[in-house]
PDB file of C-alpha atoms in Angstrom:
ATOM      1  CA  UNK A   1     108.388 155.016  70.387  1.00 46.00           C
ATOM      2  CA  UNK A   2     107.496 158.614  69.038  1.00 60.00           C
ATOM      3  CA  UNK A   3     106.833 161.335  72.227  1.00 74.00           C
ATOM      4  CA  UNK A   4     102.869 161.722  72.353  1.00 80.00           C
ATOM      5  CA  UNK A   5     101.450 164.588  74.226  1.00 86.00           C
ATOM      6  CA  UNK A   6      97.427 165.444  74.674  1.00 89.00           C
ATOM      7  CA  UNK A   7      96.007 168.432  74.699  1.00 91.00           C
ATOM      8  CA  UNK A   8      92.777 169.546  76.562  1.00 91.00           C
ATOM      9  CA  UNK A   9      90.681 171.802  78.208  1.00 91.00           C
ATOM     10  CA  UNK A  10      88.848 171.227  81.203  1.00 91.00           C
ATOM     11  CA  UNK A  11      86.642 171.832  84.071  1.00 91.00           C
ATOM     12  CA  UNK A  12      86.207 171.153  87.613  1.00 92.00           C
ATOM     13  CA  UNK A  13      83.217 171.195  90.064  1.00 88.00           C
ATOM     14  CA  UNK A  14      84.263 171.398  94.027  1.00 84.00           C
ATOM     15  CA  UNK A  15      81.472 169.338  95.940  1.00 83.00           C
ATOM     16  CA  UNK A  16      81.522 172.547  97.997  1.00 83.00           C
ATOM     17  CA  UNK A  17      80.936 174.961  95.366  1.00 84.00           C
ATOM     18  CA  UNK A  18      82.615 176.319  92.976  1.00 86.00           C
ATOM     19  CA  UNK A  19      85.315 175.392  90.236  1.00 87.00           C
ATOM     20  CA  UNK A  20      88.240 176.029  87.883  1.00 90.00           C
ATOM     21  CA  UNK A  21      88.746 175.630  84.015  1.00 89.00           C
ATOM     22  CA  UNK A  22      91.435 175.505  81.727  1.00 87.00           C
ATOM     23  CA  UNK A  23      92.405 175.469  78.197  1.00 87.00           C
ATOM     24  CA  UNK A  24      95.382 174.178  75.778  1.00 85.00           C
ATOM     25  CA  UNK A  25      96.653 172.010  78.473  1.00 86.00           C
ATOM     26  CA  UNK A  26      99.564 169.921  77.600  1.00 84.00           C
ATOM     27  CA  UNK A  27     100.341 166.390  79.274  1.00 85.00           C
ATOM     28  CA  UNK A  28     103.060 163.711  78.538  1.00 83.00           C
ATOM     29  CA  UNK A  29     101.185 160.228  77.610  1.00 83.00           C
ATOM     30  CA  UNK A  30     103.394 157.035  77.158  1.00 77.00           C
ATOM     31  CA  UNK A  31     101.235 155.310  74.538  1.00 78.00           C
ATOM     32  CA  UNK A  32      99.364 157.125  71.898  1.00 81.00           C
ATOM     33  CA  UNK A  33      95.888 157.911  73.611  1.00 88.00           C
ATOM     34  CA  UNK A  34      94.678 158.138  77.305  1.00 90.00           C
ATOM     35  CA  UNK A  35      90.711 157.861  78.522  1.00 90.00           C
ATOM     36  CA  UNK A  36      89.429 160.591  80.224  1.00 91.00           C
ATOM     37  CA  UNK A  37      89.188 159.204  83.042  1.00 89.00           C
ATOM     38  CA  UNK A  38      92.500 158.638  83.701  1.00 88.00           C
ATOM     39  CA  UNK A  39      93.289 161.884  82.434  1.00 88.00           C
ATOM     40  CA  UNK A  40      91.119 163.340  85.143  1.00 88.00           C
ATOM     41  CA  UNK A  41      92.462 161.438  87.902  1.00 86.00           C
ATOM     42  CA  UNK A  42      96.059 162.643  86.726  1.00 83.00           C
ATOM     43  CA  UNK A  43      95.315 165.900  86.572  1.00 83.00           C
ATOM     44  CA  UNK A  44      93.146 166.283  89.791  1.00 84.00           C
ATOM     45  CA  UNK A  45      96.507 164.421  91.734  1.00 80.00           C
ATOM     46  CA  UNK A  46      98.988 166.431  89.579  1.00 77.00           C
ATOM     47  CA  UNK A  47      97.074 169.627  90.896  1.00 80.00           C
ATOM     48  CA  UNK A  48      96.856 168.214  94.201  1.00 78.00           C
ATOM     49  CA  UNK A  49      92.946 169.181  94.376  1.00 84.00           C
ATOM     50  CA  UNK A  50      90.632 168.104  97.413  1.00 83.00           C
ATOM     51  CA  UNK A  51      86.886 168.073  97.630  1.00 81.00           C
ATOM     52  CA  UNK A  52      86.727 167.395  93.921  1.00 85.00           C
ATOM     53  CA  UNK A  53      83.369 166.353  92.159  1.00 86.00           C
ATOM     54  CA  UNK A  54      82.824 166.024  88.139  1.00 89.00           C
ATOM     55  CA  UNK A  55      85.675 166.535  85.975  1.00 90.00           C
ATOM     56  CA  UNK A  56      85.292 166.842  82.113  1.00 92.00           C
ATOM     57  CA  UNK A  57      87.815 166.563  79.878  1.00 92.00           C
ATOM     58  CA  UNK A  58      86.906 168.848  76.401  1.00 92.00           C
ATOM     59  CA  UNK A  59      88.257 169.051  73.360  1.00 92.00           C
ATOM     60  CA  UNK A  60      91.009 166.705  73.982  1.00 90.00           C
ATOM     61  CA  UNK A  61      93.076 165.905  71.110  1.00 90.00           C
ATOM     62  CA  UNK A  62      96.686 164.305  70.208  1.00 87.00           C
ATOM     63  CA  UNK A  63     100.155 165.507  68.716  1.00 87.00           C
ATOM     64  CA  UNK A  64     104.077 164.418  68.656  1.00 81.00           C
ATOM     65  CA  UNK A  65     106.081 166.701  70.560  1.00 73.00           C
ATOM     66  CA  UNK A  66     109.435 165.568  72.712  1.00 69.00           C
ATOM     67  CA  UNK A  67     108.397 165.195  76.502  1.00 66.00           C
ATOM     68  CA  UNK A  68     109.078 168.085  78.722  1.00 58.00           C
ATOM     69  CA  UNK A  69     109.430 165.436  82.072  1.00 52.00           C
ATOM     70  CA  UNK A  70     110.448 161.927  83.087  1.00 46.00           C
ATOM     71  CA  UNK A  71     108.165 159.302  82.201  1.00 43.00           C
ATOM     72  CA  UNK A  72     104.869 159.183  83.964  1.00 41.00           C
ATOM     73  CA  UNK A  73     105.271 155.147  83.749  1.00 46.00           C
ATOM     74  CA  UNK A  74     108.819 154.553  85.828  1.00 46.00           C
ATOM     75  CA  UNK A  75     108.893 151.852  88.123  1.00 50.00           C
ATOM     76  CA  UNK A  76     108.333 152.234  92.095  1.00 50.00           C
ATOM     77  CA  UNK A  77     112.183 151.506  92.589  1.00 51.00           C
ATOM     78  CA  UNK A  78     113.026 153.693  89.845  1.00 61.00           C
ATOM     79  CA  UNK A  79     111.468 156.771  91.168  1.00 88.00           C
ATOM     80  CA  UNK A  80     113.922 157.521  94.134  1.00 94.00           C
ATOM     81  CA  UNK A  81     117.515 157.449  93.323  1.00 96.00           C
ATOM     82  CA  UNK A  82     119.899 157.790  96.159  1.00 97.00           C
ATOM     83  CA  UNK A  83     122.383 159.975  95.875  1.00 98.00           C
ATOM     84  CA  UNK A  84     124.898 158.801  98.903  1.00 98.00           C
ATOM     85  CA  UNK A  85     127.905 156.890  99.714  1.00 97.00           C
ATOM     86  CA  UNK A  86     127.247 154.454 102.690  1.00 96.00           C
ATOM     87  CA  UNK A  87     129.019 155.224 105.555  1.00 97.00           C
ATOM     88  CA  UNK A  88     131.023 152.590 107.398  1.00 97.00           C
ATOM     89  CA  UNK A  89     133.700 152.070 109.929  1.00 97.00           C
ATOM     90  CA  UNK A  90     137.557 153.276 109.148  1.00 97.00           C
ATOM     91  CA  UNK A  91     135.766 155.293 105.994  1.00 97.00           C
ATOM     92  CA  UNK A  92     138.521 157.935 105.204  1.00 97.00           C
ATOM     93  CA  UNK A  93     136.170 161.098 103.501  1.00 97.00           C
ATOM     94  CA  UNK A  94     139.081 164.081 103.394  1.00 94.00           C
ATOM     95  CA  UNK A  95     142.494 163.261 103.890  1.00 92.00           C
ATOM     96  CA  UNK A  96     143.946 164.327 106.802  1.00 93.00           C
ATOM     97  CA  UNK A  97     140.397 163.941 108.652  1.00 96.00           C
ATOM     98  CA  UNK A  98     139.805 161.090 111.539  1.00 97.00           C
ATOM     99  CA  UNK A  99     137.626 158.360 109.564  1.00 97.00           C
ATOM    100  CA  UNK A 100     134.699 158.031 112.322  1.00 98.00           C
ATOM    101  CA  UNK A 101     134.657 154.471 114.737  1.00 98.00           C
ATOM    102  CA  UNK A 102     131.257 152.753 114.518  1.00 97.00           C
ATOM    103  CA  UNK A 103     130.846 149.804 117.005  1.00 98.00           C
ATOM    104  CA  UNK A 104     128.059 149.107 119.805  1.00 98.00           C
ATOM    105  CA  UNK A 105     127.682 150.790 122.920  1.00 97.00           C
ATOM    106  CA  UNK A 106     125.250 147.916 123.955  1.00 97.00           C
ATOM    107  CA  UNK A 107     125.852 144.544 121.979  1.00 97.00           C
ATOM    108  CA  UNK A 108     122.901 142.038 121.331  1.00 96.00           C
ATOM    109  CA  UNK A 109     125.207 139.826 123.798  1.00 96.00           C
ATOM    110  CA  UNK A 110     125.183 142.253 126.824  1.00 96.00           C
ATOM    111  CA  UNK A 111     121.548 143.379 126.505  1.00 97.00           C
ATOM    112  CA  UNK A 112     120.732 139.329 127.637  1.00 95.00           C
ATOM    113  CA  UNK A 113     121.573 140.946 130.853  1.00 96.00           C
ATOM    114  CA  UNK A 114     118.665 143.246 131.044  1.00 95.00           C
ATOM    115  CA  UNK A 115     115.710 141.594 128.847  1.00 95.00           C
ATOM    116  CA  UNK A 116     114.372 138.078 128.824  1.00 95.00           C
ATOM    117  CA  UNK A 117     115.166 135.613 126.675  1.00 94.00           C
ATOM    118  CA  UNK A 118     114.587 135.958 123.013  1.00 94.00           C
ATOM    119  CA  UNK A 119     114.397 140.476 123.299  1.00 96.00           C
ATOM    120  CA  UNK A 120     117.736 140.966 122.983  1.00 96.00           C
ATOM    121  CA  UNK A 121     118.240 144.729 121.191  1.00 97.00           C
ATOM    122  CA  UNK A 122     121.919 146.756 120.109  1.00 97.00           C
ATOM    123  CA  UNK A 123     122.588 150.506 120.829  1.00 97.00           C
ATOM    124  CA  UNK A 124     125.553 151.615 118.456  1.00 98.00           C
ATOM    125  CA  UNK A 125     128.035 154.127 119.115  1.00 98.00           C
ATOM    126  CA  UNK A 126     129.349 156.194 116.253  1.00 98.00           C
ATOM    127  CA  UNK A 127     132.339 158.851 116.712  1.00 98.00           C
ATOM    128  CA  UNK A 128     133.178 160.907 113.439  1.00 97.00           C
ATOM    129  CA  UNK A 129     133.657 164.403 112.393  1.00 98.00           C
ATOM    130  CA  UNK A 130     130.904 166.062 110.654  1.00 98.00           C
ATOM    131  CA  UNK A 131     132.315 165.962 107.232  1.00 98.00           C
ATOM    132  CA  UNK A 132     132.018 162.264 106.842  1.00 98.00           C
ATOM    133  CA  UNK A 133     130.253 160.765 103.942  1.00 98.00           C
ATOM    134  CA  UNK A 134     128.032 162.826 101.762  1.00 98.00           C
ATOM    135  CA  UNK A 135     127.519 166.119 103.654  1.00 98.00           C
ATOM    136  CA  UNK A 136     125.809 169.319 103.426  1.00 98.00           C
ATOM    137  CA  UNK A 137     127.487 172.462 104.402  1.00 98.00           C
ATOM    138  CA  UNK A 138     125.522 175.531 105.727  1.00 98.00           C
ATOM    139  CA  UNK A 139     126.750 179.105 106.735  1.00 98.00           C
ATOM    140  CA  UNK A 140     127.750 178.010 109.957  1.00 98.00           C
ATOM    141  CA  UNK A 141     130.786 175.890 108.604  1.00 98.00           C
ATOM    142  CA  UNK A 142     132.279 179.034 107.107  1.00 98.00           C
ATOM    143  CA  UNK A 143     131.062 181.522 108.757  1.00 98.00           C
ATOM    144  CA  UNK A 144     130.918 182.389 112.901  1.00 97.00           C
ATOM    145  CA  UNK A 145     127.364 183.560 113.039  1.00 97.00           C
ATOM    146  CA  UNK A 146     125.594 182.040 109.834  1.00 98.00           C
ATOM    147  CA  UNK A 147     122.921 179.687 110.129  1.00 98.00           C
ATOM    148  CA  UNK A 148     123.544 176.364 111.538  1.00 98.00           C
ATOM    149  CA  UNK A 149     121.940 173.297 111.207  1.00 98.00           C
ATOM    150  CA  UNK A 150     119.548 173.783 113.333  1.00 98.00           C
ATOM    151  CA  UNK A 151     118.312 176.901 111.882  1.00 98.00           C
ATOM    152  CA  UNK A 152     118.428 176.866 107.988  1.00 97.00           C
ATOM    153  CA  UNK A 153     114.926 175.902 106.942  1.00 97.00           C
ATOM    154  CA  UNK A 154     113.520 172.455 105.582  1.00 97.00           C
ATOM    155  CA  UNK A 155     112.389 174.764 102.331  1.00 97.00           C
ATOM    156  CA  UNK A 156     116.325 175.067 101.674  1.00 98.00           C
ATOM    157  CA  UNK A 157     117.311 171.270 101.388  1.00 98.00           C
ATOM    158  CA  UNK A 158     113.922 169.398 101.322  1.00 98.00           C
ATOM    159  CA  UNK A 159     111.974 168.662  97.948  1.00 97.00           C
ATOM    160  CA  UNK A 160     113.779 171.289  95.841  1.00 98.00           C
ATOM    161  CA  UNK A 161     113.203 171.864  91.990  1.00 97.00           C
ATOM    162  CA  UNK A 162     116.522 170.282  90.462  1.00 98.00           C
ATOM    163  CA  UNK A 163     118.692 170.600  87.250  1.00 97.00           C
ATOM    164  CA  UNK A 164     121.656 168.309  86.789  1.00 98.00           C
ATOM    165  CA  UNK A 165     124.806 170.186  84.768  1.00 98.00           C
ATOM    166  CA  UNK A 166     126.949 167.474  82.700  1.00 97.00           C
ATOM    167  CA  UNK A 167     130.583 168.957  83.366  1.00 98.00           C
ATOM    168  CA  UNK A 168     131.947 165.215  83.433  1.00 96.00           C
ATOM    169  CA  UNK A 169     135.454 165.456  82.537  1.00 90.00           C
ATOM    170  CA  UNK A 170     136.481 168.623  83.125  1.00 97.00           C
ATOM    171  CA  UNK A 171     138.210 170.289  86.029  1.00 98.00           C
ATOM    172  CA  UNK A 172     137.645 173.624  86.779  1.00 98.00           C
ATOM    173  CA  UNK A 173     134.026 174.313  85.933  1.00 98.00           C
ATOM    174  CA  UNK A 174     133.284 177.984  85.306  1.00 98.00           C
ATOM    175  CA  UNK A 175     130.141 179.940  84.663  1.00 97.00           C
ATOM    176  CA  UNK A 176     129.943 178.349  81.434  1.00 98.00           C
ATOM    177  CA  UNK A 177     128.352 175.491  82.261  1.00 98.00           C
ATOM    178  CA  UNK A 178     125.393 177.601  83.759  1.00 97.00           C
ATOM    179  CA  UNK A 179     124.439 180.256  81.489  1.00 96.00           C
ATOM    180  CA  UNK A 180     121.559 179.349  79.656  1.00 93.00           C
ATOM    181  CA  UNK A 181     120.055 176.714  82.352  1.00 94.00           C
ATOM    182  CA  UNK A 182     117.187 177.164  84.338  1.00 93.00           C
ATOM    183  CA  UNK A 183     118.488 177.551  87.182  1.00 96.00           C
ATOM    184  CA  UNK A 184     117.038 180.179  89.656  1.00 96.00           C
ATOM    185  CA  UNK A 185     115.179 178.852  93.216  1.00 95.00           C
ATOM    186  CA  UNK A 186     116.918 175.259  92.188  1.00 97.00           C
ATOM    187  CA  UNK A 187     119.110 172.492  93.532  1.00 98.00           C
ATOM    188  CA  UNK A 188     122.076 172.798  90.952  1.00 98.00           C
ATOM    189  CA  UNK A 189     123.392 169.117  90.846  1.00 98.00           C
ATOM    190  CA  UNK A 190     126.808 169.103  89.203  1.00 98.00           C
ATOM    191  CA  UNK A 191     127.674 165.728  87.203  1.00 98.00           C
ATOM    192  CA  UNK A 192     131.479 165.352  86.781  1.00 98.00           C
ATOM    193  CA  UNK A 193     131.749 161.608  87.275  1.00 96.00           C
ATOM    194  CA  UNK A 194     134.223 161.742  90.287  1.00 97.00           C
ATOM    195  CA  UNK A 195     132.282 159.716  92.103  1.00 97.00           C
ATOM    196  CA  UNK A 196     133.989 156.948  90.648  1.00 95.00           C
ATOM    197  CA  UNK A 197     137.230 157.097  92.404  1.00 96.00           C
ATOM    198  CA  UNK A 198     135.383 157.161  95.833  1.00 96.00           C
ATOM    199  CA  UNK A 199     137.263 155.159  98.753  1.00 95.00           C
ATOM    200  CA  UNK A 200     140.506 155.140  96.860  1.00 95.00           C
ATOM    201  CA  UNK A 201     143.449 157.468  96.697  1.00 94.00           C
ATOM    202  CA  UNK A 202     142.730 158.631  93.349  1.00 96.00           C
ATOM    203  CA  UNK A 203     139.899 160.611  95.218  1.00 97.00           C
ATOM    204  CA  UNK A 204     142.057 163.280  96.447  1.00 96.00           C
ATOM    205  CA  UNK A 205     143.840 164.360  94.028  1.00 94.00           C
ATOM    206  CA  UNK A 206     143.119 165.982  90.884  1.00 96.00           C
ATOM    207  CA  UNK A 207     139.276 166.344  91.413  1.00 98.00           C
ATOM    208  CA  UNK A 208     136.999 168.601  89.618  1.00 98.00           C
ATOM    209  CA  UNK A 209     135.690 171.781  91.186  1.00 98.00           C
ATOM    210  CA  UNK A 210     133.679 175.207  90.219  1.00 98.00           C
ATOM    211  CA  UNK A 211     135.624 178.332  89.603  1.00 98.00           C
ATOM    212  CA  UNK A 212     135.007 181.700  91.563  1.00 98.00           C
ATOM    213  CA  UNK A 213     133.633 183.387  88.379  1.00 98.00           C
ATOM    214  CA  UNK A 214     130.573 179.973  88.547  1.00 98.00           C
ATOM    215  CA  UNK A 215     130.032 180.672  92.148  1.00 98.00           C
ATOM    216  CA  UNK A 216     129.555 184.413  91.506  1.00 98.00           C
ATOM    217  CA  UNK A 217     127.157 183.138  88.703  1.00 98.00           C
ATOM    218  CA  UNK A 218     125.269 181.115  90.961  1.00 98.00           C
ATOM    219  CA  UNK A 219     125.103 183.241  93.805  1.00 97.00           C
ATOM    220  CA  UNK A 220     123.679 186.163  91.893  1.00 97.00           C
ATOM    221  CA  UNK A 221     120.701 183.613  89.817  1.00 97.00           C
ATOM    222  CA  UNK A 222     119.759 183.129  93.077  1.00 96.00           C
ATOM    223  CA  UNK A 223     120.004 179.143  93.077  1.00 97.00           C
ATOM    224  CA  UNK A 224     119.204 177.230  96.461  1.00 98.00           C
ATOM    225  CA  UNK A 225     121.559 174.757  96.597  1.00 98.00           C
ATOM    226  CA  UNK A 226     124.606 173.594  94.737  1.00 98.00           C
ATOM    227  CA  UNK A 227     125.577 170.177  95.053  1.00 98.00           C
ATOM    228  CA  UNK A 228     128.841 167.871  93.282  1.00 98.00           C
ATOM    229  CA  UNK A 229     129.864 164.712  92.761  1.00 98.00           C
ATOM    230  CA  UNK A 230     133.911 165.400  93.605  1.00 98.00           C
ATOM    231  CA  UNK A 231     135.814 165.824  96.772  1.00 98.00           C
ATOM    232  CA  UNK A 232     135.653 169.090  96.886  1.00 98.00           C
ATOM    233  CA  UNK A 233     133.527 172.144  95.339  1.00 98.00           C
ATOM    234  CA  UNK A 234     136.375 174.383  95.825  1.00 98.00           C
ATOM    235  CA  UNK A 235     139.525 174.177  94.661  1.00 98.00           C
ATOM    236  CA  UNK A 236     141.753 172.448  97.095  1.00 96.00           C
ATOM    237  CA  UNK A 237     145.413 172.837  96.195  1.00 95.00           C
ATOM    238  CA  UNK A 238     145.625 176.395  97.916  1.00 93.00           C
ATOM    239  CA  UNK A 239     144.287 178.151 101.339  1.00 95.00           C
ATOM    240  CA  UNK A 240     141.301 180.039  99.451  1.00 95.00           C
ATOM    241  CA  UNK A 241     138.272 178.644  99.384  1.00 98.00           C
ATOM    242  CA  UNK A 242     136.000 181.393  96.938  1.00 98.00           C
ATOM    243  CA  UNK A 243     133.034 178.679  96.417  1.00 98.00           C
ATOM    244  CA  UNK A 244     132.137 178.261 100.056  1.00 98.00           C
ATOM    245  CA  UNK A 245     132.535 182.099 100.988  1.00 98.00           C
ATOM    246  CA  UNK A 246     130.358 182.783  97.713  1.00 98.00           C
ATOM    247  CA  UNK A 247     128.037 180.054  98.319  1.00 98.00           C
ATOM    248  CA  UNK A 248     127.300 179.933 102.046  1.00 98.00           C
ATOM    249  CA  UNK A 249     127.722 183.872 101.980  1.00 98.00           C
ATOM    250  CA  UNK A 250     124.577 183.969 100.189  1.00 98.00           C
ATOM    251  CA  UNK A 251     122.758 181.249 102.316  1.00 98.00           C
ATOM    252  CA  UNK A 252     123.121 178.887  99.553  1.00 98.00           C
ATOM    253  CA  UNK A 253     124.060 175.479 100.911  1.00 98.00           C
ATOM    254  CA  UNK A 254     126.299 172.999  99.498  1.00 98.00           C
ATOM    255  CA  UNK A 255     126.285 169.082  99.401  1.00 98.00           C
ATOM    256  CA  UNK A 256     129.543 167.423  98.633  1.00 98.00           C
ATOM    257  CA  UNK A 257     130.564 163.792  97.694  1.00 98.00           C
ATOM    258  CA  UNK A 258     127.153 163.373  95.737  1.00 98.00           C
ATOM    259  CA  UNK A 259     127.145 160.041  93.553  1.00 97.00           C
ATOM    260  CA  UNK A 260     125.087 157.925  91.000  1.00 96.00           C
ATOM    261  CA  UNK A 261     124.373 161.551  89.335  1.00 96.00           C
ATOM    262  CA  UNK A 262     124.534 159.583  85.784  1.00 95.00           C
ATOM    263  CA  UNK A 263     121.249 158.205  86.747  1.00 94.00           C
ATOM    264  CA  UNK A 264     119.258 161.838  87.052  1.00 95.00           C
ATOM    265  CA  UNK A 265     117.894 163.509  84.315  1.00 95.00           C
ATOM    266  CA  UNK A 266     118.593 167.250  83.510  1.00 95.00           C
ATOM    267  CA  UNK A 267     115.604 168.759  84.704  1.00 94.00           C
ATOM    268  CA  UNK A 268     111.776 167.587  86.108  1.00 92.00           C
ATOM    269  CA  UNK A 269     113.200 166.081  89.671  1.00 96.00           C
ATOM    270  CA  UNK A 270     113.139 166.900  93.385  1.00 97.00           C
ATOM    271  CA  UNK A 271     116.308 166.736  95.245  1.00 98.00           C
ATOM    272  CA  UNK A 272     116.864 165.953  99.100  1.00 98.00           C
ATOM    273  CA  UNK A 273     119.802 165.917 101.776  1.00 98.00           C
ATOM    274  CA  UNK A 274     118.190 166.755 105.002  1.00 98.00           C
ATOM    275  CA  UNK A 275     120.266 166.894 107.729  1.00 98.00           C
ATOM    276  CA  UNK A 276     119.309 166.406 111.529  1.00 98.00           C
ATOM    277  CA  UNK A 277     118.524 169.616 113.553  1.00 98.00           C
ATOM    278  CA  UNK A 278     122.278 169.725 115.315  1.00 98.00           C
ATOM    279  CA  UNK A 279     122.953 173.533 117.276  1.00 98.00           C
ATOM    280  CA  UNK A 280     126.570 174.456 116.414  1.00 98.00           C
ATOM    281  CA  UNK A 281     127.439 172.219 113.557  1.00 98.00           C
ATOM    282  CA  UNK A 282     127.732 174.012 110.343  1.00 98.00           C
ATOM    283  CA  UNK A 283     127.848 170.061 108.232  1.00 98.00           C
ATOM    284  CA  UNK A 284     126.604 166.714 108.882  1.00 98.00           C
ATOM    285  CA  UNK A 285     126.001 163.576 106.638  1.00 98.00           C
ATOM    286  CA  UNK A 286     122.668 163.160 104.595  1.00 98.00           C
ATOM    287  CA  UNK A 287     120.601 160.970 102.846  1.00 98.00           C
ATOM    288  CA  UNK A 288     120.584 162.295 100.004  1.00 98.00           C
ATOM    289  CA  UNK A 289     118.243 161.283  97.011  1.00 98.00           C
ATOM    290  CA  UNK A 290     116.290 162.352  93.547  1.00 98.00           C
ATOM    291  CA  UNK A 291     112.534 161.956  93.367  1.00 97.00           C
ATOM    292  CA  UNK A 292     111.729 161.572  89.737  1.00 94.00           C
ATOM    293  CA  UNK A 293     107.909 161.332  90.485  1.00 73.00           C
ATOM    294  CA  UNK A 294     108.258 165.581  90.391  1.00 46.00           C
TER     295      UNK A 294
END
């Protein structure tokens, strides 16, 4: 199907006075016309307007043009994508880490003891190291008196304006691979298709990461976060690590281990990997997911 976009200008009343109008606005349809009335209601929600009365859509008309965002028609399970590896018991992350020990601390068995029949509950027990899993790092992990979890802000991991780079098969990914992007106040989601060898030995070894020169790149476009699909950003067969110093130097936190990044678009999505409010940790695991409803 040829891309259809409308064009339109319209105006708003507020049912407490007042209103806005606009003209030449541009919209991605899937189909080749749209009523005005959902137009209206798209707009009004896109806009996030309250206390709205009459809309009128004017001077709408048609034309083929290549959609700027994901399609306004995806379905409900298509609009989140997670972006983690599950966590389980004996899960080896980084070599030479403890994989963590996940087991009850109160069974369904035992709590017959102290509920009636029929209300029986577990309480688990988990016992890892904070880079387990897909994790984010913050200041704290590199440095002794950045930011740690408990103080970098939900504006820095939460909802973020995301671009995905393609640098699938290579292995050290310079500023190349940048320049030219939109990538300033983003979530910088590097695809190198890594995530493939995850929870074998293949993992370690060999794995793509970003150069010093990207991070310096990065760092001074001012991106948010920088997140990868691999099992390390940095370089890992020496004692330097320039992508975290560059990185979390500049408050810019990382998320490692990252997977199904195939699935994202390039641009138009919101990225998330919230971690929980821990004083003194400088990583944990997150949840971390796409929203392609952006």
């Amino acid at each position: 199907m040829i891309d259809r976009r409308v064009i339109f200008d319209f105006d708003i009343a507020f049912t407490n006075g007042g209103g806005i109008q606009g003209q030449d606005f541009r919209l991605d349809i899937d189909g080749d016309t749209i009523d005005d009335k959902a137009l209206a209601d798209y707009l009004v929600k896109d806009m996030q307007l309250l206390m709205v009365g009459e809309v009128e859509i004017l001077n709408k008309h048609y034309i083929e043009e290549k959609h700027k965002r994901a399609a306004i028609n995806l379905a409900a399970d298509e609009l989140l994508i997670d972006l983690s590896h599950s966590i389980f018991d004996g899960l080896v992350t980084y070599k030479g880490l403890p994989a963590p020990i996940i087991c009850d601390y109160l069974s369904r068995e035992r709590s017959k003891e102290f509920y009636e029949a029929g209300t029986e509950f577990q309480i688990g027990k988990i016992e890892l190291v904070t880079n387990t899993g897909t994790y984010l790092d913050c200041p704290f992990h590199r440095f002794e008196h950045g930011k740690d979890l408990s103080q970098i802000a939900l504006e820095q991991c939460a909802e973020l304006d995301a671009i995905t780079i393609n640098a699938k098969d290579a292995t050290a990914i310079g500023r190349e691979y940048f320049v030219g992007k939109e990538i300033s106040n983003k979530a910088v989601l590097v695809y190198t298709g890594w995530a493939q060898h995850w929870n074998t030995a293949d993992y370690f070894e060999g794995h793509p990461y970003l150069t010093e020169d990207a991070a310096v790149y990065l760092r001074d476009c001012g991106v948010k976060l920088v997140g990868i699909d691999s099992h390390n950003i940095d370089n890992t067969t020496g004692k330097k690590r320039p992508v975290h110093s560059i990185l979390l130097g500049a408050e810019i936190l990382i998320v490692e281990h990252l997977c199904n990044l195939q699935l994202l678009p390039e641009n138009s999505f919101l990225f998330s990997a919230v971690p929980p409010k821990i004083e003194g940790a400088g990583t944990f695991p997150v949840r971390a997911y796409a929203n392609l409803k952006s």
